[in-house]
Amino acid sequence: MKQTGQSIFEFPLLERLLFTHRVFVLVVFLAISSVFAFHAIQIKPDASLERMIPLDHPYIVNFVQHRDDLENLANFIRISVAAKDGDIFSAEYMQVLQQISDEVFLLPGIDRSGVKSLWTPNVRWVEVTEEGFAGGPVIPNEYDGSAAKLDELKDNVLRSGEVGRLVANDFKSSIVYAPLLEKDPETGEALDYLNFSRLLEAKVRDAFAGPDAPVSVHIVGFAKKIGDLIEGLGSIVFFFLVTIAISCVLLFIYCRCWISTVVAVICSIVAVIWQVGLMRLMGYGLDPYSVLIPFIVYATAISHGVQFINGINYEVGMGNTPLSAAIRTFRHHYLPALLALLSDAIGFATLVLINVDVIRDLAVGASVGIASIIVTNMILLPIIMSYLGVTRRGLRYVREVSAHPSGIWHQLSRLAERRGAFSLVAVAILATAVGLYIARDLQVGELDTGAPELHPDSRYNRDNDFINANYSTSADVLVIMVTTPVEQCSSYQVMEAINQLQWTLDHTPGVQISLSIANVSKTVTKAFNEGSYKWYELSRNQGIINTSLQNAPAGFINRDCSLTPIFVFLDDHRAETLARTVR
């Protein structure tokens, strides 16, 4: 029938094309969905440190600018090897520690030049004797596990200054520290965090820390946390299936029609398949955050699918055929649903303005998902329903509800009336005021120790708690980069400014300790003066300062002495701790 006075926003041509060629449209949907499903099952985890940080933030710009002059402090792992009985000064423990240290050294992705443990030659002890300086590796020469060598090892550990850092305060565990490379130098490919995490579990924890082993192993670090998150993606599939089951039950309770329920759920799943398949074709993978997108897409698809199902059921209840009901529902719902979904897509797309790759991936994935819903739920669903129609039970339920409206939803519908609307607006204004008042104390950042993405009782968080409880230095390190003109980083004026800043930091709640070349200079100056603590101070003599820094540890001074870092070890990375320290 020809209609007059038709709005330019209606789609008569699209309506005729879709419902006149329903079989062709279904075949096209089946073909496209098969292609997207093929690519969806091939999507792989994708995560890296640089993708999860804001690259345009001033702190990150400084980090990237000077990363070649600093040790790899952003991406590393710490493996605490704890003795189950006794302390670390036993032949059995030291043998296991050596094996773990060697195994970690050979793992792919490890920056081998920076690996530290009691068994690596870069961990040394130094002392002042009557004849001058004495020192060497912590592991004694010709170590054989004998009682005498173990006593010598204990003396070396006490003289090394590593107690609280590489060695636990109670001497019952020690650390294997290993910085990581973002890219494999041989293949050039990015570090596979999932594979690396699995290697740590298989070759370190499972191999050396079984139920009958003399040690237990605790592993922390960005790579291990991300690996555990990706490992948990398998359980995401289970939760997605649970979500589908719950939505099926609720939908059936709502419409009492199993056909409508199954069609709405299937079309929503198709939208998710399209979204994941398109992301795979566009070169994206799954990171610990974008894995949430399928849930968002599914929930949005179900929401709009219910509106179409409700409209079709109502039209069939009014005596229309399934085809006529589907056409009329499409005609009435397509435009408002399209505008709503476009608004959602625009809202998600604005996240692209945030210069964090994982957030941008989230924005792209959500926008692609919303676009998929526009095609699947709003076209595929009414076409399928035009063939299947509504069950007799669903039809009876629609007619009963239409003839005798009752229940909580009928009562709530009165809020749309003038009197109820005023009350609702008043409540909304009051809730907004209360929310703004409470939001004054809102903190930006993490509020708990460990990894908030994981459960508090997860293995990673238990390992993190163990290391924080037994060592003086945590994995939460704030690096302050002091830049100067060339060859000026060790001048007395700069060193004294660093020394004063460290005094303030060391007396700031949440700071465990701070280290810099000022500490190195004071320690060496004291050593040059028979170890007397009277000399544990910065010398005003530039020659003495230069001499004290001749053998400064790697990472404390860059090559041209234009940058020197201050390492600030924090109790945790909670928002309050970080804000206080930065101030």
Coordinates of C-alpha atoms in Angstrom, one line a residue:
M1 CA 0.0 0.0 0.0
K2 CA 1.3 3.4 -0.9
Q3 CA 1.9 5.7 2.1
T4 CA 1.6 9.5 2.0
G5 CA 3.3 12.1 4.2
Q6 CA 6.2 9.7 4.8
S7 CA 9.2 11.1 6.9
I8 CA 12.5 11.3 5.2
F9 CA 13.9 9.4 8.2
E10 CA 11.9 6.2 7.4
F11 CA 13.4 3.5 5.2
P12 CA 10.7 2.2 2.8
L13 CA 13.3 1.1 0.2
L14 CA 15.4 -0.8 2.8
E15 CA 12.2 -2.3 4.2
R16 CA 11.1 -3.6 0.8
L17 CA 14.6 -4.9 -0.1
L18 CA 15.0 -6.9 3.1
F19 CA 11.6 -8.4 3.4
T20 CA 11.1 -9.1 -0.3
H21 CA 14.4 -11.0 -0.5
R22 CA 14.4 -12.7 2.9
V23 CA 16.0 -15.9 1.7
F24 CA 18.9 -14.1 0.0
V25 CA 19.5 -11.9 3.0
L26 CA 19.6 -15.0 5.3
V27 CA 22.1 -16.7 2.9
V28 CA 24.3 -13.6 2.9
F29 CA 24.2 -13.4 6.7
L30 CA 25.2 -17.1 7.0
A31 CA 28.1 -16.6 4.6
I32 CA 29.4 -13.5 6.3
S33 CA 28.9 -15.0 9.8
S34 CA 30.9 -18.1 8.8
V35 CA 33.8 -16.0 7.6
F36 CA 33.8 -13.9 10.8
A37 CA 33.5 -17.0 13.0
F38 CA 36.5 -18.6 11.3
H39 CA 38.6 -15.5 12.1
A40 CA 37.1 -15.1 15.6
I41 CA 38.4 -18.5 16.7
Q42 CA 41.9 -17.5 15.6
I43 CA 42.1 -14.3 17.6
K44 CA 45.1 -14.3 20.0
P45 CA 46.0 -12.6 23.2
D46 CA 47.9 -9.3 22.7
A47 CA 49.5 -7.3 25.5
S48 CA 52.7 -5.3 26.1
L49 CA 53.9 -2.7 28.6
E50 CA 53.9 0.2 26.1
R51 CA 50.3 -0.6 25.0
M52 CA 49.1 -0.2 28.6
I53 CA 50.6 3.2 29.5
P54 CA 49.8 6.8 28.3
L55 CA 52.6 7.5 26.0
D56 CA 51.9 11.3 25.9
H57 CA 52.0 11.8 29.7
P58 CA 55.0 13.9 30.7
Y59 CA 56.3 11.1 33.1
I60 CA 56.1 8.5 30.3
V61 CA 57.7 10.9 27.8
N62 CA 60.6 11.3 30.2
F63 CA 60.8 7.5 30.6
V64 CA 60.9 6.9 26.9
Q65 CA 63.4 9.7 26.3
H66 CA 65.9 8.3 28.8
R67 CA 65.1 4.6 28.8
D68 CA 68.4 3.7 27.2
D69 CA 70.2 5.5 30.1
L70 CA 68.3 3.5 32.8
E71 CA 68.1 -0.1 33.8
N72 CA 64.9 -1.8 32.7
L73 CA 63.0 -0.8 35.8
A74 CA 59.5 -0.8 34.2
N75 CA 59.4 -4.5 33.1
F76 CA 61.1 -7.1 35.2
I77 CA 60.3 -10.2 37.3
R78 CA 61.3 -11.0 40.9
I79 CA 61.4 -14.6 41.9
S80 CA 61.7 -15.2 45.6
V81 CA 63.0 -18.7 46.4
A82 CA 62.1 -19.5 50.0
A83 CA 63.5 -22.3 52.2
K84 CA 60.7 -24.4 53.7
D85 CA 62.9 -25.4 56.6
G86 CA 65.7 -23.4 58.1
D87 CA 67.4 -20.5 56.2
I88 CA 69.2 -20.0 52.9
F89 CA 72.6 -20.9 54.3
S90 CA 72.3 -24.6 53.5
A91 CA 73.9 -26.7 50.7
E92 CA 70.5 -28.0 49.5
Y93 CA 69.0 -24.5 49.3
M94 CA 72.0 -23.0 47.5
Q95 CA 72.0 -25.8 45.0
V96 CA 68.3 -25.3 44.1
L97 CA 68.9 -21.5 43.9
Q98 CA 71.8 -22.0 41.5
Q99 CA 69.6 -24.2 39.3
I100 CA 66.7 -21.6 39.3
S101 CA 69.1 -18.8 38.6
D102 CA 70.6 -20.6 35.6
E103 CA 67.2 -21.6 34.3
V104 CA 65.9 -18.0 34.5
F105 CA 69.0 -16.7 32.8
L106 CA 68.3 -18.9 29.8
L107 CA 64.6 -18.1 29.4
P108 CA 63.6 -16.3 26.2
G109 CA 62.9 -12.6 26.7
I110 CA 65.3 -12.1 29.6
D111 CA 67.8 -9.2 29.5
R112 CA 70.7 -11.5 30.6
S113 CA 73.1 -8.6 31.4
G114 CA 70.8 -7.4 34.2
V115 CA 70.0 -10.8 35.9
K116 CA 70.9 -10.7 39.6
S117 CA 71.0 -13.4 42.3
L118 CA 73.4 -14.6 44.9
W119 CA 74.9 -16.8 42.1
T120 CA 75.5 -14.0 39.5
P121 CA 79.0 -12.4 39.5
N122 CA 77.5 -8.9 39.5
V123 CA 76.3 -9.3 43.1
R124 CA 79.5 -8.5 45.2
W125 CA 80.6 -7.6 48.6
V126 CA 83.1 -4.9 49.6
E127 CA 84.8 -4.1 53.0
V128 CA 87.5 -1.9 54.3
T129 CA 90.5 -3.7 55.9
E130 CA 93.8 -2.6 57.4
E131 CA 95.4 -3.3 54.0
G132 CA 92.7 -1.4 52.0
F133 CA 89.6 -2.5 50.2
A134 CA 88.7 -6.2 49.9
G135 CA 85.8 -7.7 48.0
G136 CA 84.5 -10.2 45.5
P137 CA 81.5 -12.1 44.4
V138 CA 79.1 -13.1 47.2
I139 CA 79.6 -16.8 46.3
P140 CA 83.0 -17.8 47.8
N141 CA 85.7 -19.0 45.5
E142 CA 85.7 -22.8 45.2
Y143 CA 82.3 -23.1 46.8
D144 CA 81.6 -26.7 47.6
G145 CA 78.6 -26.5 50.0
S146 CA 80.7 -27.3 53.0
A147 CA 80.0 -25.8 56.4
A148 CA 83.1 -23.6 56.2
K149 CA 82.1 -22.2 52.8
L150 CA 78.5 -21.6 54.0
D151 CA 79.8 -19.6 56.9
E152 CA 81.9 -17.6 54.4
L153 CA 78.8 -17.1 52.2
K154 CA 76.9 -15.8 55.2
D155 CA 79.7 -13.3 56.0
N156 CA 79.7 -12.2 52.3
V157 CA 75.9 -11.7 52.3
L158 CA 76.1 -9.5 55.4
R159 CA 78.9 -7.4 53.9
S160 CA 77.1 -7.1 50.5
G161 CA 74.4 -4.7 51.5
E162 CA 71.8 -6.9 49.8
V163 CA 69.9 -7.9 52.9
G164 CA 66.4 -6.6 52.4
R165 CA 66.9 -6.4 48.7
L166 CA 68.1 -9.7 47.2
V167 CA 68.1 -11.5 50.6
A168 CA 65.1 -11.5 52.9
N169 CA 65.3 -9.7 56.2
D170 CA 64.8 -13.1 58.0
F171 CA 67.4 -14.9 55.8
K172 CA 64.8 -17.5 54.8
S173 CA 64.5 -16.5 51.1
S174 CA 66.4 -14.7 48.4
I175 CA 65.5 -13.1 45.1
V176 CA 66.4 -13.8 41.5
Y177 CA 65.9 -10.5 39.7
A178 CA 65.5 -10.5 35.9
P179 CA 64.8 -7.5 33.6
L180 CA 62.9 -8.3 30.4
L181 CA 63.2 -7.3 26.8
E182 CA 60.1 -6.0 25.1
K183 CA 61.2 -7.6 21.8
D184 CA 63.2 -10.8 21.1
P185 CA 66.6 -9.6 19.6
E186 CA 66.7 -12.6 17.3
T187 CA 63.2 -12.6 15.9
G188 CA 62.2 -9.0 16.5
E189 CA 58.8 -10.2 17.7
A190 CA 57.2 -8.7 20.9
L191 CA 57.5 -10.7 24.1
D192 CA 54.7 -13.3 24.4
Y193 CA 53.5 -12.7 28.0
L194 CA 51.3 -15.8 28.1
N195 CA 54.1 -18.1 26.9
F196 CA 56.6 -16.4 29.2
S197 CA 54.3 -16.8 32.2
R198 CA 53.8 -20.5 31.3
L199 CA 57.5 -21.0 31.0
L200 CA 58.0 -19.5 34.5
E201 CA 55.4 -21.9 35.9
A202 CA 56.7 -25.0 34.1
K203 CA 60.5 -24.4 34.3
V204 CA 60.7 -22.7 37.7
R205 CA 57.7 -23.2 40.0
D206 CA 56.7 -26.7 38.9
A207 CA 60.2 -27.9 38.3
F208 CA 61.7 -26.7 41.6
A209 CA 58.9 -26.0 44.1
G210 CA 56.7 -29.1 44.1
P211 CA 55.1 -30.5 47.2
D212 CA 58.2 -32.5 48.2
A213 CA 60.7 -29.8 47.2
P214 CA 62.8 -28.0 49.8
V215 CA 61.8 -24.6 48.6
S216 CA 58.7 -22.6 47.6
V217 CA 58.7 -20.0 44.8
H218 CA 57.0 -16.6 44.7
I219 CA 56.9 -14.7 41.4
V220 CA 55.9 -11.0 40.8
G221 CA 56.3 -8.5 38.0
F222 CA 54.4 -6.9 35.2
A223 CA 55.0 -9.8 32.8
K224 CA 53.7 -12.4 35.3
K225 CA 50.7 -10.3 36.2
I226 CA 49.7 -9.9 32.5
G227 CA 50.4 -13.6 31.9
D228 CA 48.1 -14.6 34.7
L229 CA 45.4 -12.2 33.4
I230 CA 45.6 -13.7 29.9
E231 CA 45.6 -17.2 31.4
G232 CA 42.3 -16.3 32.9
L233 CA 40.8 -15.6 29.6
G234 CA 39.7 -19.3 29.4
S235 CA 37.4 -18.8 32.3
I236 CA 35.9 -15.8 30.6
V237 CA 34.4 -18.2 28.1
F238 CA 32.7 -20.0 30.9
F239 CA 31.3 -16.8 32.4
F240 CA 30.1 -15.9 28.9
L241 CA 28.2 -19.2 28.7
V242 CA 26.7 -18.5 32.2
T243 CA 25.7 -15.0 30.9
I244 CA 23.9 -16.6 28.0
A245 CA 22.1 -19.1 30.2
I246 CA 20.9 -16.4 32.6
S247 CA 19.7 -14.2 29.8
C248 CA 17.8 -17.1 28.3
V249 CA 16.0 -17.7 31.5
L250 CA 15.1 -14.0 32.0
L251 CA 14.0 -13.6 28.4
F252 CA 11.7 -16.6 28.6
I253 CA 10.2 -15.4 31.9
Y254 CA 9.6 -12.0 30.2
C255 CA 8.0 -13.3 26.9
R256 CA 7.0 -16.9 27.7
C257 CA 8.0 -17.8 24.1
W258 CA 11.0 -20.1 23.5
I259 CA 11.2 -19.1 19.8
S260 CA 11.6 -15.4 20.7
T261 CA 14.1 -16.3 23.4
V262 CA 16.3 -18.5 21.2
V263 CA 16.2 -16.0 18.2
A264 CA 17.1 -13.0 20.4
V265 CA 20.0 -14.9 22.0
I266 CA 21.3 -16.3 18.7
C267 CA 21.2 -12.9 17.0
S268 CA 23.1 -11.4 19.9
I269 CA 25.7 -14.2 19.8
V270 CA 26.1 -13.5 16.0
A271 CA 26.8 -9.8 16.8
V272 CA 29.6 -10.9 19.2
I273 CA 31.0 -13.2 16.5
W274 CA 31.0 -10.4 14.0
Q275 CA 32.7 -8.1 16.5
V276 CA 35.5 -10.5 17.3
G277 CA 35.9 -11.6 13.7
L278 CA 36.2 -8.0 12.5
M279 CA 38.7 -7.2 15.2
R280 CA 40.8 -10.1 14.1
L281 CA 40.6 -9.0 10.4
M282 CA 41.6 -5.4 11.5
G283 CA 44.8 -6.8 13.1
Y284 CA 43.7 -6.5 16.7
G285 CA 44.1 -9.1 19.5
L286 CA 42.7 -9.7 22.9
D287 CA 44.2 -7.9 25.9
P288 CA 43.0 -8.2 29.5
Y289 CA 40.7 -5.2 28.9
S290 CA 39.3 -5.7 25.4
V291 CA 38.1 -9.1 26.5
L292 CA 35.3 -7.3 28.2
I293 CA 33.9 -6.0 24.9
P294 CA 32.0 -9.2 24.0
F295 CA 30.0 -8.9 27.2
I296 CA 29.2 -5.2 26.4
V297 CA 28.2 -6.2 22.8
Y298 CA 26.1 -9.1 24.0
A299 CA 24.3 -7.1 26.7
T300 CA 23.6 -4.2 24.3
A301 CA 22.3 -6.7 21.6
I302 CA 20.0 -8.4 24.1
S303 CA 18.6 -5.1 25.2
H304 CA 17.7 -4.0 21.7
G305 CA 16.6 -7.5 20.7
V306 CA 14.1 -7.5 23.6
Q307 CA 12.5 -4.4 22.1
F308 CA 12.1 -6.0 18.7
I309 CA 10.8 -9.2 20.2
N310 CA 8.3 -7.3 22.4
G311 CA 7.1 -5.4 19.3
I312 CA 6.7 -8.5 17.2
N313 CA 4.9 -10.4 19.9
Y314 CA 2.5 -7.5 20.4
E315 CA 1.8 -7.3 16.7
V316 CA 1.2 -11.0 16.4
G317 CA -1.1 -10.8 19.5
M318 CA -3.1 -8.1 17.7
G319 CA -3.9 -10.5 14.9
N320 CA -1.1 -9.8 12.4
T321 CA 0.8 -12.5 10.5
P322 CA 4.5 -13.1 11.6
L323 CA 5.7 -11.4 8.4
S324 CA 3.4 -8.4 8.8
A325 CA 4.3 -8.2 12.5
A326 CA 8.0 -8.2 11.7
I327 CA 7.6 -5.5 9.0
R328 CA 5.6 -3.2 11.2
T329 CA 8.0 -3.7 14.1
F330 CA 11.0 -3.0 11.9
R331 CA 9.3 0.1 10.6
H332 CA 8.5 1.4 14.1
H333 CA 11.7 0.4 15.9
Y334 CA 14.5 0.7 13.4
L335 CA 15.0 4.5 13.5
P336 CA 15.0 5.0 17.3
A337 CA 17.1 1.8 17.8
L338 CA 19.5 3.1 15.1
L339 CA 19.9 6.5 16.8
A340 CA 20.4 4.8 20.2
L341 CA 23.1 2.5 18.9
L342 CA 24.8 5.3 17.0
S343 CA 24.9 7.3 20.2
D344 CA 26.5 4.4 21.9
A345 CA 29.1 4.0 19.1
I346 CA 29.9 7.7 19.3
G347 CA 30.3 7.5 23.0
F348 CA 32.7 4.6 22.8
A349 CA 34.6 6.2 19.8
T350 CA 35.5 9.3 22.0
L351 CA 37.7 6.9 24.0
V352 CA 40.1 7.0 21.0
L353 CA 41.2 10.5 22.2
I354 CA 42.9 8.8 25.2
N355 CA 46.5 8.0 24.2
V356 CA 46.6 4.6 25.7
D357 CA 46.6 1.8 23.1
V358 CA 44.5 -0.7 25.2
I359 CA 41.9 2.0 25.7
R360 CA 41.9 2.8 22.0
D361 CA 41.5 -0.8 21.2
L362 CA 38.6 -0.9 23.6
A363 CA 37.0 2.0 21.8
V364 CA 37.5 0.5 18.4
G365 CA 36.2 -2.9 19.5
A366 CA 33.1 -1.5 21.2
S367 CA 32.3 0.7 18.2
V368 CA 32.7 -2.3 15.8
G369 CA 30.5 -4.3 18.1
I370 CA 27.8 -1.6 18.1
A371 CA 27.9 -1.5 14.3
S372 CA 27.5 -5.3 14.3
I373 CA 24.4 -5.0 16.4
I374 CA 22.9 -2.5 13.9
V375 CA 23.1 -5.1 11.2
T376 CA 22.4 -8.4 13.1
N377 CA 19.8 -7.6 15.7
M378 CA 17.9 -5.0 13.7
I379 CA 17.9 -6.9 10.4
L380 CA 18.5 -10.5 11.0
L381 CA 16.2 -10.8 14.1
P382 CA 13.0 -9.5 12.4
I383 CA 13.6 -11.6 9.3
I384 CA 14.0 -14.8 11.2
M385 CA 11.0 -14.0 13.3
S386 CA 9.0 -13.3 10.1
Y387 CA 9.4 -17.1 9.4
L388 CA 9.1 -18.6 12.9
G389 CA 6.5 -16.4 14.5
V390 CA 5.4 -16.7 18.1
T391 CA 4.5 -19.9 20.1
R392 CA 1.0 -20.3 21.3
R393 CA 2.0 -19.9 24.9
G394 CA 3.8 -16.7 24.1
L395 CA 0.7 -15.5 22.2
R396 CA -1.6 -16.2 25.2
Y397 CA 0.8 -14.4 27.5
V398 CA 0.9 -11.3 25.3
R399 CA -2.9 -11.2 25.2
E400 CA -3.3 -11.7 28.9
V401 CA -0.8 -8.9 29.7
S402 CA -2.5 -6.6 27.1
A403 CA -6.0 -7.3 28.5
H404 CA -5.1 -7.2 32.2
P405 CA -2.0 -5.0 32.8
S406 CA -0.7 -5.5 36.4
G407 CA 2.5 -6.0 38.3
I408 CA 5.4 -3.9 39.2
W409 CA 6.1 -2.8 35.7
H410 CA 2.6 -1.5 35.2
Q411 CA 3.0 0.5 38.5
L412 CA 6.3 1.9 37.4
S413 CA 4.8 3.0 34.1
R414 CA 2.9 5.6 36.0
L415 CA 6.1 7.4 36.5
A416 CA 5.7 8.6 32.9
E417 CA 2.7 10.6 34.0
R418 CA 3.0 14.2 34.9
R419 CA 2.8 13.7 38.7
G420 CA 5.1 10.8 38.8
A421 CA 7.6 12.4 36.4
F422 CA 8.0 15.4 38.8
S423 CA 8.7 13.0 41.7
L424 CA 11.2 11.1 39.6
V425 CA 13.1 14.2 38.5
A426 CA 13.3 15.4 42.1
V427 CA 14.7 12.1 43.2
A428 CA 17.2 12.2 40.3
I429 CA 18.4 15.7 41.3
L430 CA 18.8 14.7 44.9
A431 CA 20.7 11.6 43.9
T432 CA 23.0 13.7 41.7
A433 CA 23.7 16.1 44.6
V434 CA 24.5 13.2 46.9
G435 CA 26.8 11.6 44.3
L436 CA 28.7 14.8 43.7
Y437 CA 29.2 15.3 47.4
I438 CA 30.5 11.8 47.9
A439 CA 32.7 12.1 44.7
R440 CA 34.8 14.8 46.4
D441 CA 36.9 12.0 48.0
L442 CA 37.2 10.0 44.8
Q443 CA 40.8 8.9 44.2
V444 CA 42.3 8.3 40.8
G445 CA 44.3 5.2 40.8
E446 CA 44.5 1.9 42.6
L447 CA 43.3 1.6 46.2
D448 CA 44.7 -1.8 47.1
T449 CA 48.2 -3.4 47.1
G450 CA 49.1 -6.0 44.6
A451 CA 47.2 -6.5 41.3
P452 CA 43.6 -5.3 41.6
E453 CA 42.7 -7.0 38.3
L454 CA 43.2 -10.3 40.1
H455 CA 41.4 -11.7 43.2
P456 CA 43.0 -10.8 46.5
D457 CA 43.6 -14.5 47.2
S458 CA 45.1 -15.2 43.7
R459 CA 48.6 -16.7 43.6
Y460 CA 50.1 -13.5 42.2
N461 CA 48.7 -11.4 45.0
R462 CA 49.8 -13.9 47.6
D463 CA 53.3 -13.9 46.1
N464 CA 53.3 -10.1 46.2
D465 CA 52.2 -10.1 49.8
F466 CA 55.0 -12.5 50.7
I467 CA 57.7 -10.4 49.1
N468 CA 56.5 -7.1 50.6
A469 CA 56.4 -8.8 54.1
N470 CA 59.9 -10.2 53.9
Y471 CA 62.0 -7.7 52.0
S472 CA 62.8 -4.0 52.7
T473 CA 62.4 -3.0 49.0
S474 CA 59.2 -3.7 47.1
A475 CA 58.6 -4.0 43.4
D476 CA 56.9 -0.6 43.4
V477 CA 59.7 1.8 42.4
L478 CA 59.3 5.5 41.6
V479 CA 62.2 6.8 39.5
I480 CA 63.1 10.4 39.7
M481 CA 65.3 11.4 36.7
V482 CA 67.7 14.3 37.6
T483 CA 69.0 15.9 34.3
T484 CA 71.9 18.3 34.2
P485 CA 74.3 19.7 31.6
V486 CA 76.9 17.2 30.4
E487 CA 79.4 16.1 33.0
Q488 CA 77.5 18.0 35.7
C489 CA 75.4 15.3 37.3
S490 CA 78.0 14.6 40.0
S491 CA 78.7 18.2 40.9
Y492 CA 78.4 19.0 44.6
Q493 CA 75.5 21.4 44.1
V494 CA 73.5 18.7 42.2
M495 CA 74.5 16.0 44.7
E496 CA 73.5 18.1 47.7
A497 CA 70.1 18.9 46.1
I498 CA 69.6 15.1 45.6
N499 CA 70.7 14.5 49.2
Q500 CA 68.1 17.0 50.6
L501 CA 65.4 15.6 48.4
Q502 CA 66.1 12.1 49.6
W503 CA 65.9 13.2 53.2
T504 CA 62.4 14.5 52.5
L505 CA 61.4 11.4 50.6
D506 CA 62.8 9.0 53.3
H507 CA 60.6 10.8 55.9
T508 CA 57.5 10.6 53.7
P509 CA 54.9 7.9 54.8
G510 CA 54.7 5.2 52.2
V511 CA 58.4 5.4 51.2
Q512 CA 60.6 2.5 52.3
I513 CA 63.9 3.9 51.2
S514 CA 65.5 6.0 48.4
L515 CA 68.8 5.3 46.6
S516 CA 71.0 7.5 44.4
I517 CA 74.6 8.3 43.6
A518 CA 74.5 10.4 46.8
N519 CA 74.3 7.2 48.8
V520 CA 77.1 5.6 46.7
S521 CA 79.3 8.6 47.3
K522 CA 78.8 8.7 51.0
T523 CA 79.3 5.0 51.4
V524 CA 82.6 5.0 49.4
T525 CA 83.8 8.1 51.2
K526 CA 83.2 6.4 54.5
A527 CA 85.1 3.3 53.3
F528 CA 88.1 5.5 52.2
N529 CA 88.2 6.7 55.8
E530 CA 88.5 3.4 57.7
G531 CA 84.8 2.8 57.6
S532 CA 84.1 5.5 60.1
Y533 CA 80.5 6.7 60.0
K534 CA 81.7 10.2 60.8
W535 CA 82.6 10.4 57.2
Y536 CA 79.2 9.2 55.9
E537 CA 78.4 12.5 54.4
L538 CA 78.8 14.3 51.0
S539 CA 82.2 15.9 50.7
R540 CA 82.4 19.5 49.5
N541 CA 85.7 18.5 47.7
Q542 CA 84.8 17.7 44.1
G543 CA 87.8 15.5 43.7
I544 CA 86.7 13.3 46.5
I545 CA 83.2 13.1 45.0
N546 CA 84.6 12.1 41.6
T547 CA 86.8 9.5 43.2
S548 CA 83.9 8.0 45.1
L549 CA 81.8 7.6 42.0
Q550 CA 84.5 5.9 39.8
N551 CA 82.8 2.5 40.2
A552 CA 79.2 3.6 40.6
P553 CA 76.7 0.8 39.9
A554 CA 75.3 0.5 36.4
G555 CA 72.1 2.5 36.1
F556 CA 73.1 5.2 38.6
I557 CA 74.8 7.5 36.0
N558 CA 74.5 7.7 32.3
R559 CA 77.5 7.8 30.0
D560 CA 78.0 11.5 29.7
C561 CA 76.9 12.2 33.3
S562 CA 73.9 14.3 32.2
L563 CA 71.3 12.1 34.0
T564 CA 71.2 10.4 37.3
P565 CA 68.1 8.7 38.8
I566 CA 66.8 8.5 42.3
F567 CA 65.2 5.2 43.0
V568 CA 62.3 5.5 45.5
F569 CA 61.0 2.2 46.9
L570 CA 57.4 2.5 47.9
D571 CA 55.2 0.4 50.2
D572 CA 52.6 0.0 47.5
H573 CA 51.2 1.7 44.3
R574 CA 48.0 3.0 45.8
A575 CA 46.7 6.3 44.6
E576 CA 47.2 7.9 48.0
T577 CA 50.8 6.7 48.3
L578 CA 51.7 7.9 44.8
A579 CA 50.1 11.3 45.2
R580 CA 51.8 11.9 48.5
T581 CA 55.2 10.9 47.2
V582 CA 54.9 13.0 44.0
R583 CA 53.9 16.0 46.1

